[in-house]
Coordinates of C-alpha atoms and ligand atoms in Angstrom, one line a residue:
M55 CA -9.8 -2.8 10.9
I56 CA -9.0 -4.1 7.4
G57 CA -6.0 -2.3 5.9
A58 CA -7.9 -1.4 2.7
V59 CA -10.5 0.3 4.8
H60 CA -7.9 2.3 6.7
T61 CA -6.5 3.3 3.3
V62 CA -9.8 4.5 1.8
V63 CA -10.8 6.3 5.0
G64 CA -7.4 8.0 5.1
A65 CA -7.7 9.0 1.5
A66 CA -11.1 10.6 2.2
M67 CA -9.6 12.5 5.2
G68 CA -6.8 13.6 2.9
A69 CA -9.3 14.9 0.4
L70 CA -10.8 17.1 3.1
A71 CA -7.5 18.1 4.6
K72 CA -6.2 19.6 1.4
S73 CA -2.5 19.7 2.4
K74 CA -0.2 16.6 2.4
L75 CA 1.0 17.1 6.0
R76 CA -2.6 17.6 7.4
A77 CA -3.7 14.7 5.3
F78 CA -1.1 12.4 6.7
L79 CA -1.9 13.5 10.3
T80 CA -5.7 13.1 9.8
G81 CA -5.0 9.8 8.2
V82 CA -3.3 8.6 11.4
V83 CA -6.1 10.0 13.5
S84 CA -8.6 8.1 11.3
H85 CA -6.7 4.9 12.1
L86 CA -7.5 5.4 15.8
I87 CA -11.2 5.8 15.1
T88 CA -11.6 3.0 12.6
D89 CA -9.6 0.6 14.7
A90 CA -12.0 1.3 17.6
L91 CA -15.0 0.2 15.6
P92 CA -16.1 -3.5 15.8
H93 CA -14.7 -5.4 12.9
K94 CA -13.2 -8.6 11.5
D95 CA -9.8 -8.7 9.9
Y96 CA -8.6 -11.0 7.2
S97 CA -5.5 -13.2 7.1
P98 CA -2.2 -11.3 6.7
A99 CA -1.9 -12.5 3.1
A100 CA -5.4 -11.3 2.2
E101 CA -4.8 -8.1 4.1
L102 CA -1.6 -7.4 2.2
S103 CA -3.3 -8.1 -1.2
L104 CA -6.3 -5.8 -0.4
L105 CA -4.0 -3.1 1.0
G106 CA -1.8 -3.2 -2.1
A107 CA -4.8 -2.9 -4.3
A108 CA -6.4 0.0 -2.3
L109 CA -3.2 2.0 -2.0
S110 CA -2.3 1.4 -5.7
G111 CA -5.8 2.5 -6.6
V112 CA -5.5 5.8 -4.6
A113 CA -2.1 6.4 -6.2
A114 CA -3.4 5.8 -9.7
W115 CA -6.5 7.9 -9.2
K116 CA -5.1 10.8 -7.2
G117 CA -1.3 10.6 -7.7
I118 CA 1.4 10.0 -5.1
D119 CA 1.8 13.8 -4.6
S120 CA -1.8 14.3 -3.6
P121 CA -3.3 14.8 -0.1
E122 CA -5.5 11.8 -0.7
F123 CA -2.5 9.5 -1.1
W124 CA -0.7 10.9 2.0
G125 CA -4.0 10.6 3.9
A126 CA -4.0 7.0 2.9
V127 CA -0.4 6.5 3.9
G128 CA -1.2 8.0 7.3
G129 CA -4.3 5.8 7.6
I130 CA -2.4 2.6 7.1
L131 CA 1.1 3.4 8.6
P132 CA 0.2 2.5 12.2
D133 CA -0.4 -1.1 11.1
A134 CA 3.2 -1.4 10.2
E135 CA 3.5 -2.4 13.8
H136 CA 1.6 -5.6 13.0
A137 CA 3.9 -6.3 10.1
L138 CA 7.0 -5.8 12.3
E139 CA 5.5 -8.2 14.8
L140 CA 4.7 -10.8 12.2
A141 CA 8.2 -10.5 10.8
G142 CA 9.6 -11.0 14.3
Y143 CA 11.2 -7.6 14.7
I144 CA 9.1 -6.5 17.7
D145 CA 7.0 -8.2 20.4
A146 CA 3.3 -7.4 20.9
E147 CA 4.2 -5.6 24.2
H148 CA 6.4 -3.2 22.3
K149 CA 3.7 -1.8 20.1
V150 CA 3.1 2.0 20.7
F151 CA -0.1 2.8 18.8
P152 CA -3.0 3.2 21.2
T153 CA -5.3 0.7 19.6
H154 CA -2.6 -1.9 19.3
F155 CA -1.5 -2.2 22.9
A156 CA -3.1 -2.6 26.3
A157 CA -4.3 -6.1 25.3
G158 CA -6.8 -4.6 22.9
R159 CA -8.5 -2.3 25.5
Y160 CA -8.9 0.5 22.9
H161 CA -9.4 -1.8 20.0
G162 CA -12.9 -2.6 18.6
R163 CA -14.3 -5.9 19.4
K164 CA -14.2 -8.8 16.9
T165 CA -17.3 -9.4 15.0
Q166 CA -18.5 -11.5 12.1
D167 CA -20.6 -8.7 10.8
R168 CA -18.8 -6.7 8.0
R169 CA -21.6 -4.2 7.4
L170 CA -20.0 -1.4 9.5
Q171 CA -16.8 -1.8 7.5
L172 CA -18.7 -1.6 4.2
L173 CA -20.6 1.5 5.5
V174 CA -17.4 3.3 6.5
T175 CA -15.8 2.4 3.1
A176 CA -18.9 3.6 1.2
A177 CA -19.0 6.9 3.1
S178 CA -15.3 7.4 2.4
L179 CA -15.7 6.7 -1.3
L180 CA -18.6 9.2 -1.4
I181 CA -16.3 11.8 0.2
L182 CA -13.6 11.1 -2.5
L183 CA -16.2 11.3 -5.3
A184 CA -17.7 14.5 -3.8
T185 CA -14.3 16.2 -3.6
Y186 CA -13.2 14.9 -7.0
K187 CA -12.3 17.7 -9.4
C188 CA -12.0 17.1 -13.1
K189 CA -8.7 18.5 -14.3
K190 CA -9.9 19.1 -17.9
Ligands
ZN283 ZN1 -4.5 -0.8 13.6

């Protein structure tokens, strides 16, 4: 799944979890679920740009001490394995996250259709907006 989608879904799970630890853990679980959905990833450079924008957006909107931010971190952290592989620090067979090993057995199929990713992102943004509390 696109890293930015993992970030937004994790942030939404964090909004529901209400504590930073639960937010982080539910973010990791959300990574399992969203990776299992059919999807199409971007190039590593595009992924990194979108991820940076999404995570910065969550940090700017909710703060780095918020459950939303820690849900986002938990949502994207498993993909650090991909970064480590691209950087040459690990081989594909050394990945440990369930949707990243077993030759993609637990990973969603590749598709050209991005509508499901958009739907998941929109639902997550709705959760973030619905749980938004004005501090004034
Ligand atoms: Zn992943």
